Amino acid sequence: MSAPATASADNVVQLPQRAPIANGHLADADLDRWANRLARLLLAMGATAGERVALVVEPRIEAIVAEAAVRKIGAIPVAEHAPTPRFGITIREHRPALTDAVDWLVLDDRGTLRHYLVSSDAPLSGADLRAAS
C-alpha cells in the first residue's frame, strides 16, 4: 500500500478516502491506486498529455479505472470510432475486431498484468510526466 501524498501536484487527482471495496463498489482510494498503475503503463508506452487514447473496455470497473488513468496523464479518453489515436486500452475479447493502427494496451493480457502488478501505485509526480514527454 502506498503512503498518502503529502503535497498535491497539479496533475494528481486526489480522491477522498472511503471504505474498501464492498458489494461490488470501488473505493476512491482503490480507484486512485489502480489508475496510477495503469497511467504508468500508458506513459511507458509513450502516451503523453493532450493525446487522444481510445477506450474499448468492459466491465464497468475496468472502464472507470482506464478513464481515470488516461486523465491522470493529461490525455483525452475517446471512443474507438474517434479519428485514429496512437494508443488505446481494451480487453482480449475486443482486440481482434480493433484496428492495428492503434497501439493497444490489452488489460487482461498476461504481459500487461505482469507489468501492472509490479508498477508503483504511488501518485504520479511531475517528474513521471516529464520523463514520458
Tab-separated table of C-alpha atoms in Angstrom:
chain	number	residue	atom	x	y	z
A	1	MET	CA	0.000	0.000	0.000
A	2	SER	CA	1.326	3.430	-0.834
A	3	ALA	CA	1.647	6.259	1.630
A	4	PRO	CA	-0.720	9.199	1.133
A	5	ALA	CA	0.665	12.152	-0.789
A	6	THR	CA	1.787	14.984	1.440
A	7	ALA	CA	1.786	17.673	-1.233
A	8	SER	CA	-0.604	17.808	-4.114
A	9	ALA	CA	0.715	18.372	-7.604
A	10	ASP	CA	-1.377	19.994	-10.296
A	11	ASN	CA	-1.542	16.736	-12.259
A	12	VAL	CA	-2.524	14.426	-9.389
A	13	VAL	CA	-6.163	13.659	-8.828
A	14	GLN	CA	-6.562	13.476	-5.059
A	15	LEU	CA	-9.543	11.377	-4.061
A	16	PRO	CA	-11.025	11.204	-0.575
A	17	GLN	CA	-10.510	8.017	1.437
A	18	ARG	CA	-13.526	5.738	1.765
A	19	ALA	CA	-14.237	2.234	2.939
A	20	PRO	CA	-12.665	-0.604	0.929
A	21	ILE	CA	-14.466	-2.394	-1.906
A	22	ALA	CA	-17.837	-3.647	-0.704
A	23	ASN	CA	-20.781	-5.078	-2.603
A	24	GLY	CA	-19.094	-4.574	-5.973
A	25	HIS	CA	-18.297	-0.888	-5.424
A	26	LEU	CA	-14.814	0.502	-5.915
A	27	ALA	CA	-13.498	2.734	-3.131
A	28	ASP	CA	-11.988	6.023	-4.279
A	29	ALA	CA	-8.606	5.156	-2.763
A	30	ASP	CA	-8.509	1.883	-4.704
A	31	LEU	CA	-9.537	3.635	-7.919
A	32	ASP	CA	-6.739	6.128	-7.414
A	33	ARG	CA	-4.088	3.449	-6.828
A	34	TRP	CA	-5.252	1.262	-9.730
A	35	ALA	CA	-5.367	4.259	-12.066
A	36	ASN	CA	-1.836	5.293	-11.013
A	37	ARG	CA	-0.538	1.856	-12.006
A	38	LEU	CA	-2.331	1.921	-15.348
A	39	ALA	CA	-1.220	5.506	-16.016
A	40	ARG	CA	2.393	4.396	-15.591
A	41	LEU	CA	1.863	1.684	-18.232
A	42	LEU	CA	0.466	4.291	-20.640
A	43	LEU	CA	3.434	6.567	-20.005
A	44	ALA	CA	5.817	3.656	-20.617
A	45	MET	CA	4.103	3.073	-23.978
A	46	GLY	CA	4.764	6.692	-24.909
A	47	ALA	CA	1.338	8.272	-24.316
A	48	THR	CA	1.564	11.964	-23.426
A	49	ALA	CA	-0.619	14.826	-22.230
A	50	GLY	CA	-3.084	16.152	-24.775
A	51	GLU	CA	-3.060	12.905	-26.722
A	52	ARG	CA	-6.283	11.025	-27.508
A	53	VAL	CA	-6.445	7.483	-26.078
A	54	ALA	CA	-9.181	5.134	-27.310
A	55	LEU	CA	-11.115	3.193	-24.669
A	56	VAL	CA	-12.821	-0.071	-25.605
A	57	VAL	CA	-13.110	-1.581	-22.140
A	58	GLU	CA	-15.546	-3.657	-20.119
A	59	PRO	CA	-16.596	-4.387	-17.400
A	60	ARG	CA	-17.558	-1.086	-15.850
A	61	ILE	CA	-14.918	-1.040	-13.088
A	62	GLU	CA	-12.097	-1.531	-15.601
A	63	ALA	CA	-13.587	1.192	-17.805
A	64	ILE	CA	-13.654	3.631	-14.880
A	65	VAL	CA	-10.045	2.829	-13.954
A	66	ALA	CA	-8.925	3.164	-17.604
A	67	GLU	CA	-10.582	6.569	-17.992
A	68	ALA	CA	-9.080	7.794	-14.716
A	69	ALA	CA	-5.604	6.616	-15.822
A	70	VAL	CA	-5.889	8.436	-19.144
A	71	ARG	CA	-6.972	11.639	-17.420
A	72	LYS	CA	-4.141	11.367	-14.856
A	73	ILE	CA	-1.535	11.717	-17.605
A	74	GLY	CA	-3.419	14.643	-19.131
A	75	ALA	CA	-4.576	12.634	-22.138
A	76	ILE	CA	-8.108	12.600	-23.523
A	77	PRO	CA	-10.217	9.440	-23.403
A	78	VAL	CA	-12.100	8.889	-26.670
A	79	ALA	CA	-14.304	6.240	-28.239
A	80	GLU	CA	-12.758	3.781	-30.645
A	81	HIS	CA	-14.559	5.497	-33.539
A	82	ALA	CA	-12.768	8.818	-33.000
A	83	PRO	CA	-10.070	9.748	-35.519
A	84	THR	CA	-7.380	7.152	-35.032
A	85	PRO	CA	-5.394	7.797	-31.857
A	86	ARG	CA	-1.902	6.354	-31.364
A	87	PHE	CA	-2.879	4.457	-28.206
A	88	GLY	CA	-5.851	2.603	-26.810
A	89	ILE	CA	-6.945	0.435	-23.903
A	90	THR	CA	-9.045	-2.684	-24.416
A	91	ILE	CA	-9.538	-6.307	-23.371
A	92	ARG	CA	-8.682	-9.519	-25.245
A	93	GLU	CA	-12.305	-10.148	-26.222
A	94	HIS	CA	-12.453	-6.905	-28.241
A	95	ARG	CA	-8.902	-6.819	-29.610
A	96	PRO	CA	-9.451	-8.937	-32.792
A	97	ALA	CA	-12.084	-6.514	-34.072
A	98	LEU	CA	-9.968	-3.391	-33.481
A	99	THR	CA	-7.597	-1.647	-35.862
A	100	ASP	CA	-3.892	-2.435	-35.842
A	101	ALA	CA	-3.168	1.259	-36.438
A	102	VAL	CA	-3.533	1.814	-32.670
A	103	ASP	CA	-1.027	0.571	-30.090
A	104	TRP	CA	-3.464	-1.291	-27.820
A	105	LEU	CA	-2.840	-1.916	-24.138
A	106	VAL	CA	-4.789	-5.140	-23.507
A	107	LEU	CA	-5.761	-5.155	-19.844
A	108	ASP	CA	-6.255	-8.889	-19.445
A	109	ASP	CA	-3.128	-9.873	-21.366
A	110	ARG	CA	-0.602	-11.804	-19.248
A	111	GLY	CA	2.267	-9.421	-20.108
A	112	THR	CA	0.179	-6.366	-19.267
A	113	LEU	CA	-0.884	-7.887	-15.959
A	114	ARG	CA	2.711	-8.706	-15.067
A	115	HIS	CA	3.810	-5.097	-15.672
A	116	TYR	CA	0.721	-3.714	-13.943
A	117	LEU	CA	1.293	-5.756	-10.799
A	118	VAL	CA	4.868	-4.524	-10.352
A	119	SER	CA	4.109	-0.882	-11.187
A	120	SER	CA	4.002	1.655	-8.393
A	121	ASP	CA	0.583	2.759	-7.207
A	122	ALA	CA	2.006	5.995	-5.755
A	123	PRO	CA	0.574	9.251	-7.088
A	124	LEU	CA	2.130	10.424	-10.352
A	125	SER	CA	4.568	13.255	-9.983
A	126	GLY	CA	5.537	15.996	-12.385
A	127	ALA	CA	8.799	14.101	-12.898
A	128	ASP	CA	6.857	10.998	-14.000
A	129	LEU	CA	5.045	13.031	-16.627
A	130	ARG	CA	8.140	14.931	-17.797
A	131	ALA	CA	10.108	11.692	-18.162
A	132	ALA	CA	7.500	10.445	-20.608
A	133	SER	CA	7.427	13.550	-22.778
